[in-house]
Amino acid sequence: MASTAAFRDRVLGLLLPFGPVAARGMFGGYGLFMDGTMFGLIADDALYIKFGPGTRKTFAAAGGRPFAYSRRGRTVEMSYWRVPDEVMADPARLSDWAALGLATARETPRSLAGRRRKKNSPRIP
């Protein structure tokens, strides 16, 4: 899942018209954030944007595909879709995709994974 700093810098340059996007290193790639909300990721020198039920058809129709990785012999798909080259080549379309991803990320409830109680801790209402 490694990505190069050169590709990260290229993506950040392409997203300049969209607004102030920050890239944070994560697992050999980068998470893309705006105002503290992660809406995209860079993995293996490819850009992925967050999708939800309302954007899945749009992303699929444009030729995007989901980010997937193997874990314990199974393929796991995440809620990020690869941005097709045609969209990467068009700054206006890329900004539109980024806006859809950011809106989806803001609407999606945060995972409960970080809030799970420890196995032996008491339940406190």
mmCIF file of N, CA and C in Angstrom:
data_model
loop_
_atom_site.group_PDB
_atom_site.id
_atom_site.type_symbol
_atom_site.label_atom_id
_atom_site.label_comp_id
_atom_site.label_asym_id
_atom_site.label_seq_id
_atom_site.Cartn_x
_atom_site.Cartn_y
_atom_site.Cartn_z
ATOM 1 N N MET A 1 0.825 -1.192 0.000
ATOM 2 C CA MET A 1 0.000 0.000 0.000
ATOM 3 C C MET A 1 0.869 1.256 0.000
ATOM 4 N N ALA A 2 2.131 1.121 -0.269
ATOM 5 C CA ALA A 2 3.032 2.274 -0.243
ATOM 6 C C ALA A 2 2.712 3.253 -1.369
ATOM 7 N N SER A 3 2.864 4.514 -1.071
ATOM 8 C CA SER A 3 2.656 5.579 -2.050
ATOM 9 C C SER A 3 3.824 6.538 -1.976
ATOM 10 N N THR A 4 4.113 7.166 -3.104
ATOM 11 C CA THR A 4 5.244 8.084 -3.145
ATOM 12 C C THR A 4 4.823 9.493 -2.752
ATOM 13 N N ALA A 5 5.790 10.222 -2.223
ATOM 14 C CA ALA A 5 5.550 11.621 -1.870
ATOM 15 C C ALA A 5 5.270 12.440 -3.123
ATOM 16 N N ALA A 6 5.874 12.060 -4.246
ATOM 17 C CA ALA A 6 5.648 12.788 -5.498
ATOM 18 C C ALA A 6 4.186 12.677 -5.930
ATOM 19 N N PHE A 7 3.595 11.475 -5.818
ATOM 20 C CA PHE A 7 2.183 11.319 -6.184
ATOM 21 C C PHE A 7 1.301 12.094 -5.213
ATOM 22 N N ARG A 8 1.625 12.028 -3.929
ATOM 23 C CA ARG A 8 0.873 12.799 -2.925
ATOM 24 C C ARG A 8 0.879 14.279 -3.274
ATOM 25 N N ASP A 9 2.060 14.804 -3.601
ATOM 26 C CA ASP A 9 2.172 16.223 -3.942
ATOM 27 C C ASP A 9 1.380 16.562 -5.198
ATOM 28 N N ARG A 10 1.378 15.645 -6.170
ATOM 29 C CA ARG A 10 0.590 15.858 -7.395
ATOM 30 C C ARG A 10 -0.900 15.946 -7.063
ATOM 31 N N VAL A 11 -1.379 15.024 -6.236
ATOM 32 C CA VAL A 11 -2.797 15.021 -5.854
ATOM 33 C C VAL A 11 -3.146 16.299 -5.101
ATOM 34 N N LEU A 12 -2.311 16.694 -4.157
ATOM 35 C CA LEU A 12 -2.580 17.923 -3.406
ATOM 36 C C LEU A 12 -2.620 19.129 -4.338
ATOM 37 N N GLY A 13 -1.762 19.152 -5.348
ATOM 38 C CA GLY A 13 -1.782 20.236 -6.330
ATOM 39 C C GLY A 13 -3.062 20.233 -7.148
ATOM 40 N N LEU A 14 -3.512 19.039 -7.542
ATOM 41 C CA LEU A 14 -4.754 18.937 -8.312
ATOM 42 C C LEU A 14 -5.965 19.354 -7.485
ATOM 43 N N LEU A 15 -5.893 19.159 -6.178
ATOM 44 C CA LEU A 15 -7.018 19.493 -5.300
ATOM 45 C C LEU A 15 -6.984 20.932 -4.785
ATOM 46 N N LEU A 16 -5.977 21.707 -5.161
ATOM 47 C CA LEU A 16 -5.904 23.108 -4.713
ATOM 48 C C LEU A 16 -7.179 23.898 -4.999
ATOM 49 N N PRO A 17 -7.788 23.762 -6.196
ATOM 50 C CA PRO A 17 -9.033 24.515 -6.437
ATOM 51 C C PRO A 17 -10.172 24.105 -5.494
ATOM 52 N N PHE A 18 -10.122 22.873 -4.976
ATOM 53 C CA PHE A 18 -11.161 22.383 -4.069
ATOM 54 C C PHE A 18 -11.065 23.050 -2.702
ATOM 55 N N GLY A 19 -9.854 23.282 -2.248
ATOM 56 C CA GLY A 19 -9.679 23.913 -0.942
ATOM 57 C C GLY A 19 -8.460 23.376 -0.224
ATOM 58 N N PRO A 20 -8.297 23.757 1.049
ATOM 59 C CA PRO A 20 -7.114 23.357 1.820
ATOM 60 C C PRO A 20 -7.182 21.896 2.276
ATOM 61 N N VAL A 21 -6.557 21.028 1.512
ATOM 62 C CA VAL A 21 -6.539 19.600 1.808
ATOM 63 C C VAL A 21 -5.204 19.256 2.465
ATOM 64 N N ALA A 22 -5.262 18.501 3.540
ATOM 65 C CA ALA A 22 -4.053 18.046 4.230
ATOM 66 C C ALA A 22 -3.900 16.546 4.020
ATOM 67 N N ALA A 23 -2.667 16.093 3.853
ATOM 68 C CA ALA A 23 -2.369 14.665 3.717
ATOM 69 C C ALA A 23 -1.610 14.207 4.951
ATOM 70 N N ARG A 24 -2.083 13.117 5.551
ATOM 71 C CA ARG A 24 -1.418 12.545 6.722
ATOM 72 C C ARG A 24 -1.008 11.115 6.396
ATOM 73 N N GLY A 25 0.233 10.773 6.720
ATOM 74 C CA GLY A 25 0.717 9.424 6.475
ATOM 75 C C GLY A 25 -0.062 8.394 7.273
ATOM 76 N N MET A 26 -0.479 7.320 6.575
ATOM 77 C CA MET A 26 -1.246 6.250 7.211
ATOM 78 C C MET A 26 -0.923 4.927 6.518
ATOM 79 N N PHE A 27 -0.358 3.980 7.228
ATOM 80 C CA PHE A 27 -0.156 2.624 6.728
ATOM 81 C C PHE A 27 0.555 2.575 5.376
ATOM 82 N N GLY A 28 1.534 3.411 5.171
ATOM 83 C CA GLY A 28 2.279 3.420 3.921
ATOM 84 C C GLY A 28 1.639 4.265 2.840
ATOM 85 N N GLY A 29 0.458 4.782 3.095
ATOM 86 C CA GLY A 29 -0.232 5.664 2.156
ATOM 87 C C GLY A 29 -0.519 6.981 2.851
ATOM 88 N N TYR A 30 -1.565 7.656 2.414
ATOM 89 C CA TYR A 30 -1.927 8.949 2.988
ATOM 90 C C TYR A 30 -3.443 9.058 3.105
ATOM 91 N N GLY A 31 -3.899 9.636 4.201
ATOM 92 C CA GLY A 31 -5.295 10.017 4.335
ATOM 93 C C GLY A 31 -5.424 11.471 3.925
ATOM 94 N N LEU A 32 -6.499 11.813 3.218
ATOM 95 C CA LEU A 32 -6.746 13.192 2.792
ATOM 96 C C LEU A 32 -7.844 13.784 3.663
ATOM 97 N N PHE A 33 -7.551 14.938 4.250
ATOM 98 C CA PHE A 33 -8.447 15.565 5.213
ATOM 99 C C PHE A 33 -8.755 17.004 4.830
ATOM 100 N N MET A 34 -9.985 17.415 5.130
ATOM 101 C CA MET A 34 -10.362 18.819 5.052
ATOM 102 C C MET A 34 -11.133 19.131 6.325
ATOM 103 N N ASP A 35 -10.705 20.150 7.027
ATOM 104 C CA ASP A 35 -11.342 20.543 8.291
ATOM 105 C C ASP A 35 -11.470 19.368 9.258
ATOM 106 N N GLY A 36 -10.460 18.504 9.297
ATOM 107 C CA GLY A 36 -10.447 17.381 10.224
ATOM 108 C C GLY A 36 -11.232 16.164 9.784
ATOM 109 N N THR A 37 -11.856 16.207 8.611
ATOM 110 C CA THR A 37 -12.655 15.092 8.117
ATOM 111 C C THR A 37 -11.908 14.373 7.005
ATOM 112 N N MET A 38 -11.717 13.059 7.161
ATOM 113 C CA MET A 38 -11.053 12.273 6.127
ATOM 114 C C MET A 38 -12.057 11.933 5.036
ATOM 115 N N PHE A 39 -11.748 12.338 3.804
ATOM 116 C CA PHE A 39 -12.648 12.099 2.681
ATOM 117 C C PHE A 39 -11.981 11.334 1.551
ATOM 118 N N GLY A 40 -10.696 11.087 1.660
ATOM 119 C CA GLY A 40 -9.988 10.376 0.605
ATOM 120 C C GLY A 40 -8.747 9.709 1.140
ATOM 121 N N LEU A 41 -8.166 8.863 0.301
ATOM 122 C CA LEU A 41 -6.906 8.237 0.665
ATOM 123 C C LEU A 41 -6.082 7.997 -0.585
ATOM 124 N N ILE A 42 -4.791 7.924 -0.375
ATOM 125 C CA ILE A 42 -3.852 7.608 -1.444
ATOM 126 C C ILE A 42 -3.180 6.306 -1.051
ATOM 127 N N ALA A 43 -3.258 5.316 -1.938
ATOM 128 C CA ALA A 43 -2.626 4.020 -1.707
ATOM 129 C C ALA A 43 -2.087 3.509 -3.028
ATOM 130 N N ASP A 44 -0.868 3.002 -3.012
ATOM 131 C CA ASP A 44 -0.246 2.474 -4.227
ATOM 132 C C ASP A 44 -0.316 3.473 -5.374
ATOM 133 N N ASP A 45 -0.054 4.726 -5.066
ATOM 134 C CA ASP A 45 -0.071 5.810 -6.055
ATOM 135 C C ASP A 45 -1.379 5.877 -6.842
ATOM 136 N N ALA A 46 -2.476 5.700 -6.133
ATOM 137 C CA ALA A 46 -3.815 5.879 -6.694
ATOM 138 C C ALA A 46 -4.629 6.681 -5.682
ATOM 139 N N LEU A 47 -5.544 7.508 -6.188
ATOM 140 C CA LEU A 47 -6.410 8.325 -5.339
ATOM 141 C C LEU A 47 -7.759 7.649 -5.184
ATOM 142 N N TYR A 48 -8.226 7.569 -3.948
ATOM 143 C CA TYR A 48 -9.531 6.996 -3.628
ATOM 144 C C TYR A 48 -10.340 8.041 -2.872
ATOM 145 N N ILE A 49 -11.645 8.114 -3.190
ATOM 146 C CA ILE A 49 -12.553 9.077 -2.562
ATOM 147 C C ILE A 49 -13.660 8.313 -1.838
ATOM 148 N N LYS A 50 -14.046 8.804 -0.678
ATOM 149 C CA LYS A 50 -15.110 8.194 0.128
ATOM 150 C C LYS A 50 -16.422 8.168 -0.653
ATOM 151 N N PHE A 51 -17.128 7.044 -0.574
ATOM 152 C CA PHE A 51 -18.431 6.952 -1.219
ATOM 153 C C PHE A 51 -19.454 6.431 -0.229
ATOM 154 N N GLY A 52 -20.700 6.627 -0.574
ATOM 155 C CA GLY A 52 -21.810 6.132 0.224
ATOM 156 C C GLY A 52 -22.913 5.686 -0.716
ATOM 157 N N PRO A 53 -24.060 5.317 -0.170
ATOM 158 C CA PRO A 53 -25.160 4.850 -1.011
ATOM 159 C C PRO A 53 -25.557 5.859 -2.094
ATOM 160 N N GLY A 54 -25.481 7.141 -1.785
ATOM 161 C CA GLY A 54 -25.882 8.161 -2.749
ATOM 162 C C GLY A 54 -24.873 8.436 -3.843
ATOM 163 N N THR A 55 -23.629 8.002 -3.668
ATOM 164 C CA THR A 55 -22.589 8.299 -4.661
ATOM 165 C C THR A 55 -22.050 7.058 -5.360
ATOM 166 N N ARG A 56 -22.412 5.888 -4.891
ATOM 167 C CA ARG A 56 -21.873 4.643 -5.460
ATOM 168 C C ARG A 56 -22.125 4.550 -6.963
ATOM 169 N N LYS A 57 -23.350 4.812 -7.404
ATOM 170 C CA LYS A 57 -23.673 4.702 -8.836
ATOM 171 C C LYS A 57 -22.881 5.704 -9.665
ATOM 172 N N THR A 58 -22.728 6.919 -9.157
ATOM 173 C CA THR A 58 -21.960 7.947 -9.866
ATOM 174 C C THR A 58 -20.524 7.493 -10.051
ATOM 175 N N PHE A 59 -19.921 6.988 -8.986
ATOM 176 C CA PHE A 59 -18.525 6.559 -9.054
ATOM 177 C C PHE A 59 -18.375 5.341 -9.963
ATOM 178 N N ALA A 60 -19.296 4.388 -9.878
ATOM 179 C CA ALA A 60 -19.221 3.187 -10.714
ATOM 180 C C ALA A 60 -19.412 3.531 -12.186
ATOM 181 N N ALA A 61 -20.361 4.422 -12.486
ATOM 182 C CA ALA A 61 -20.623 4.806 -13.876
ATOM 183 C C ALA A 61 -19.417 5.486 -14.515
ATOM 184 N N ALA A 62 -18.618 6.157 -13.716
ATOM 185 C CA ALA A 62 -17.434 6.850 -14.234
ATOM 186 C C ALA A 62 -16.235 5.913 -14.362
ATOM 187 N N GLY A 63 -16.392 4.671 -13.946
ATOM 188 C CA GLY A 63 -15.299 3.713 -14.066
ATOM 189 C C GLY A 63 -14.478 3.535 -12.810
ATOM 190 N N GLY A 64 -14.945 4.089 -11.697
ATOM 191 C CA GLY A 64 -14.231 3.904 -10.435
ATOM 192 C C GLY A 64 -14.399 2.481 -9.936
ATOM 193 N N ARG A 65 -13.552 2.098 -9.010
ATOM 194 C CA ARG A 65 -13.687 0.782 -8.388
ATOM 195 C C ARG A 65 -13.286 0.899 -6.920
ATOM 196 N N PRO A 66 -13.834 0.023 -6.083
ATOM 197 C CA PRO A 66 -13.588 0.148 -4.648
ATOM 198 C C PRO A 66 -12.159 -0.211 -4.253
ATOM 199 N N PHE A 67 -11.699 0.412 -3.174
ATOM 200 C CA PHE A 67 -10.417 0.060 -2.581
ATOM 201 C C PHE A 67 -10.608 -1.253 -1.840
ATOM 202 N N ALA A 68 -9.765 -2.223 -2.123
ATOM 203 C CA ALA A 68 -9.874 -3.530 -1.483
ATOM 204 C C ALA A 68 -8.485 -4.035 -1.107
ATOM 205 N N TYR A 69 -8.448 -4.829 -0.061
ATOM 206 C CA TYR A 69 -7.201 -5.460 0.358
ATOM 207 C C TYR A 69 -7.525 -6.839 0.916
ATOM 208 N N SER A 70 -6.509 -7.679 1.032
ATOM 209 C CA SER A 70 -6.700 -9.028 1.562
ATOM 210 C C SER A 70 -6.340 -9.059 3.034
ATOM 211 N N ARG A 71 -7.190 -9.738 3.787
ATOM 212 C CA ARG A 71 -6.949 -9.885 5.222
ATOM 213 C C ARG A 71 -7.417 -11.273 5.640
ATOM 214 N N ARG A 72 -6.494 -12.042 6.174
ATOM 215 C CA ARG A 72 -6.802 -13.402 6.629
ATOM 216 C C ARG A 72 -7.480 -14.220 5.538
ATOM 217 N N GLY A 73 -6.985 -14.093 4.331
ATOM 218 C CA GLY A 73 -7.507 -14.876 3.221
ATOM 219 C C GLY A 73 -8.808 -14.369 2.625
ATOM 220 N N ARG A 74 -9.298 -13.236 3.101
ATOM 221 C CA ARG A 74 -10.544 -12.670 2.570
ATOM 222 C C ARG A 74 -10.263 -11.311 1.960
ATOM 223 N N THR A 75 -11.064 -10.940 0.978
ATOM 224 C CA THR A 75 -10.961 -9.611 0.389
ATOM 225 C C THR A 75 -11.889 -8.673 1.143
ATOM 226 N N VAL A 76 -11.331 -7.560 1.589
ATOM 227 C CA VAL A 76 -12.094 -6.559 2.336
ATOM 228 C C VAL A 76 -12.199 -5.306 1.478
ATOM 229 N N GLU A 77 -13.430 -4.857 1.236
ATOM 230 C CA GLU A 77 -13.650 -3.616 0.487
ATOM 231 C C GLU A 77 -13.946 -2.493 1.463
ATOM 232 N N MET A 78 -13.288 -1.370 1.243
ATOM 233 C CA MET A 78 -13.534 -0.189 2.073
ATOM 234 C C MET A 78 -14.476 0.756 1.333
ATOM 235 N N SER A 79 -14.949 1.764 2.016
ATOM 236 C CA SER A 79 -15.908 2.702 1.420
ATOM 237 C C SER A 79 -15.198 3.852 0.699
ATOM 238 N N TYR A 80 -14.171 3.498 -0.069
ATOM 239 C CA TYR A 80 -13.436 4.461 -0.893
ATOM 240 C C TYR A 80 -13.317 3.882 -2.293
ATOM 241 N N TRP A 81 -13.550 4.722 -3.294
ATOM 242 C CA TRP A 81 -13.453 4.273 -4.683
ATOM 243 C C TRP A 81 -12.319 4.982 -5.385
ATOM 244 N N ARG A 82 -11.636 4.218 -6.262
ATOM 245 C CA ARG A 82 -10.511 4.759 -7.028
ATOM 246 C C ARG A 82 -11.030 5.774 -8.035
ATOM 247 N N VAL A 83 -10.347 6.894 -8.097
ATOM 248 C CA VAL A 83 -10.703 7.951 -9.044
ATOM 249 C C VAL A 83 -10.125 7.573 -10.405
ATOM 250 N N PRO A 84 -10.967 7.468 -11.441
ATOM 251 C CA PRO A 84 -10.469 7.118 -12.774
ATOM 252 C C PRO A 84 -9.537 8.199 -13.336
ATOM 253 N N ASP A 85 -8.661 7.787 -14.249
ATOM 254 C CA ASP A 85 -7.701 8.710 -14.856
ATOM 255 C C ASP A 85 -8.390 9.897 -15.527
ATOM 256 N N GLU A 86 -9.555 9.656 -16.154
ATOM 257 C CA GLU A 86 -10.275 10.741 -16.837
ATOM 258 C C GLU A 86 -10.699 11.828 -15.850
ATOM 259 N N VAL A 87 -11.079 11.415 -14.654
ATOM 260 C CA VAL A 87 -11.481 12.383 -13.626
ATOM 261 C C VAL A 87 -10.243 13.103 -13.081
ATOM 262 N N MET A 88 -9.153 12.363 -12.908
ATOM 263 C CA MET A 88 -7.902 12.978 -12.431
ATOM 264 C C MET A 88 -7.412 14.043 -13.411
ATOM 265 N N ALA A 89 -7.697 13.858 -14.696
ATOM 266 C CA ALA A 89 -7.223 14.790 -15.722
ATOM 267 C C ALA A 89 -8.093 16.034 -15.843
ATOM 268 N N ASP A 90 -9.239 16.057 -15.164
ATOM 269 C CA ASP A 90 -10.175 17.178 -15.264
ATOM 270 C C ASP A 90 -10.349 17.810 -13.876
ATOM 271 N N PRO A 91 -9.664 18.932 -13.606
ATOM 272 C CA PRO A 91 -9.715 19.531 -12.265
ATOM 273 C C PRO A 91 -11.129 19.829 -11.764
ATOM 274 N N ALA A 92 -12.030 20.240 -12.647
ATOM 275 C CA ALA A 92 -13.400 20.542 -12.217
ATOM 276 C C ALA A 92 -14.110 19.270 -11.754
ATOM 277 N N ARG A 93 -13.975 18.190 -12.518
ATOM 278 C CA ARG A 93 -14.600 16.917 -12.122
ATOM 279 C C ARG A 93 -13.965 16.373 -10.848
ATOM 280 N N LEU A 94 -12.651 16.515 -10.735
ATOM 281 C CA LEU A 94 -11.976 16.032 -9.533
ATOM 282 C C LEU A 94 -12.469 16.793 -8.302
ATOM 283 N N SER A 95 -12.652 18.091 -8.431
ATOM 284 C CA SER A 95 -13.199 18.886 -7.319
ATOM 285 C C SER A 95 -14.607 18.429 -6.970
ATOM 286 N N ASP A 96 -15.413 18.102 -7.995
ATOM 287 C CA ASP A 96 -16.767 17.595 -7.749
ATOM 288 C C ASP A 96 -16.723 16.280 -6.974
ATOM 289 N N TRP A 97 -15.834 15.378 -7.390
ATOM 290 C CA TRP A 97 -15.704 14.098 -6.692
ATOM 291 C C TRP A 97 -15.249 14.320 -5.251
ATOM 292 N N ALA A 98 -14.285 15.209 -5.058
ATOM 293 C CA ALA A 98 -13.799 15.495 -3.705
ATOM 294 C C ALA A 98 -14.931 16.054 -2.843
ATOM 295 N N ALA A 99 -15.755 16.926 -3.419
ATOM 296 C CA ALA A 99 -16.889 17.496 -2.679
ATOM 297 C C ALA A 99 -17.889 16.410 -2.296
ATOM 298 N N LEU A 100 -18.164 15.476 -3.212
ATOM 299 C CA LEU A 100 -19.060 14.361 -2.903
ATOM 300 C C LEU A 100 -18.480 13.507 -1.777
ATOM 301 N N GLY A 101 -17.179 13.239 -1.859
ATOM 302 C CA GLY A 101 -16.527 12.437 -0.824
ATOM 303 C C GLY A 101 -16.554 13.110 0.535
ATOM 304 N N LEU A 102 -16.304 14.407 0.551
ATOM 305 C CA LEU A 102 -16.313 15.149 1.810
ATOM 306 C C LEU A 102 -17.720 15.176 2.403
ATOM 307 N N ALA A 103 -18.723 15.423 1.570
ATOM 308 C CA ALA A 103 -20.110 15.431 2.053
ATOM 309 C C ALA A 103 -20.493 14.060 2.603
ATOM 310 N N THR A 104 -20.100 13.005 1.905
ATOM 311 C CA THR A 104 -20.395 11.648 2.369
ATOM 312 C C THR A 104 -19.712 11.371 3.698
ATOM 313 N N ALA A 105 -18.443 11.759 3.812
ATOM 314 C CA ALA A 105 -17.701 11.529 5.059
ATOM 315 C C ALA A 105 -18.342 12.276 6.224
ATOM 316 N N ARG A 106 -18.824 13.466 5.970
ATOM 317 C CA ARG A 106 -19.453 14.252 7.042
ATOM 318 C C ARG A 106 -20.804 13.683 7.449
ATOM 319 N N GLU A 107 -21.484 13.016 6.523
ATOM 320 C CA GLU A 107 -22.803 12.446 6.805
ATOM 321 C C GLU A 107 -22.723 11.061 7.429
ATOM 322 N N THR A 108 -21.601 10.374 7.249
ATOM 323 C CA THR A 108 -21.456 9.002 7.715
ATOM 324 C C THR A 108 -21.154 8.986 9.204
ATOM 325 N N PRO A 109 -21.932 8.209 9.975
ATOM 326 C CA PRO A 109 -21.649 8.130 11.410
ATOM 327 C C PRO A 109 -20.264 7.528 11.647
ATOM 328 N N ARG A 110 -19.587 8.019 12.669
ATOM 329 C CA ARG A 110 -18.260 7.494 13.000
ATOM 330 C C ARG A 110 -18.391 6.058 13.479
ATOM 331 N N SER A 111 -17.377 5.286 13.228
ATOM 332 C CA SER A 111 -17.336 3.885 13.630
ATOM 333 C C SER A 111 -17.412 3.753 15.151
ATOM 334 N N LEU A 112 -18.019 2.693 15.590
ATOM 335 C CA LEU A 112 -18.084 2.410 17.021
ATOM 336 C C LEU A 112 -16.829 1.697 17.507
ATOM 337 N N ALA A 113 -15.930 1.344 16.595
ATOM 338 C CA ALA A 113 -14.747 0.563 16.966
ATOM 339 C C ALA A 113 -13.952 1.214 18.081
ATOM 340 N N GLY A 114 -13.767 2.496 18.029
ATOM 341 C CA GLY A 114 -12.983 3.179 19.049
ATOM 342 C C GLY A 114 -13.724 3.381 20.351
ATOM 343 N N ARG A 115 -15.034 3.146 20.333
ATOM 344 C CA ARG A 115 -15.836 3.385 21.534
ATOM 345 C C ARG A 115 -16.273 2.093 22.215
ATOM 346 N N ARG A 116 -15.835 0.949 21.726
ATOM 347 C CA ARG A 116 -16.234 -0.312 22.347
ATOM 348 C C ARG A 116 -15.646 -0.411 23.743
ATOM 349 N N ARG A 117 -16.414 -0.976 24.633
ATOM 350 C CA ARG A 117 -15.920 -1.114 25.997
ATOM 351 C C ARG A 117 -14.964 -2.302 26.068
ATOM 352 N N LYS A 118 -14.085 -2.250 27.028
ATOM 353 C CA LYS A 118 -13.164 -3.353 27.250
ATOM 354 C C LYS A 118 -13.950 -4.556 27.730
ATOM 355 N N LYS A 119 -13.439 -5.724 27.437
ATOM 356 C CA LYS A 119 -14.147 -6.967 27.711
ATOM 357 C C LYS A 119 -14.632 -7.087 29.153
ATOM 358 N N ASN A 120 -13.821 -6.747 30.116
ATOM 359 C CA ASN A 120 -14.183 -6.937 31.521
ATOM 360 C C ASN A 120 -14.612 -5.656 32.225
ATOM 361 N N SER A 121 -14.790 -4.583 31.485
ATOM 362 C CA SER A 121 -15.202 -3.343 32.140
ATOM 363 C C SER A 121 -16.713 -3.337 32.341
ATOM 364 N N PRO A 122 -17.171 -2.708 33.414
ATOM 365 C CA PRO A 122 -18.612 -2.692 33.685
ATOM 366 C C PRO A 122 -19.355 -1.788 32.703
ATOM 367 N N ARG A 123 -20.612 -2.103 32.492
ATOM 368 C CA ARG A 123 -21.461 -1.251 31.653
ATOM 369 C C ARG A 123 -21.933 -0.077 32.496
ATOM 370 N N ILE A 124 -21.648 1.101 32.031
ATOM 371 C CA ILE A 124 -22.078 2.304 32.735
ATOM 372 C C ILE A 124 -22.983 3.074 31.791
ATOM 373 N N PRO A 125 -24.228 3.306 32.191
ATOM 374 C CA PRO A 125 -25.152 4.002 31.283
ATOM 375 C C PRO A 125 -24.761 5.437 31.044
#
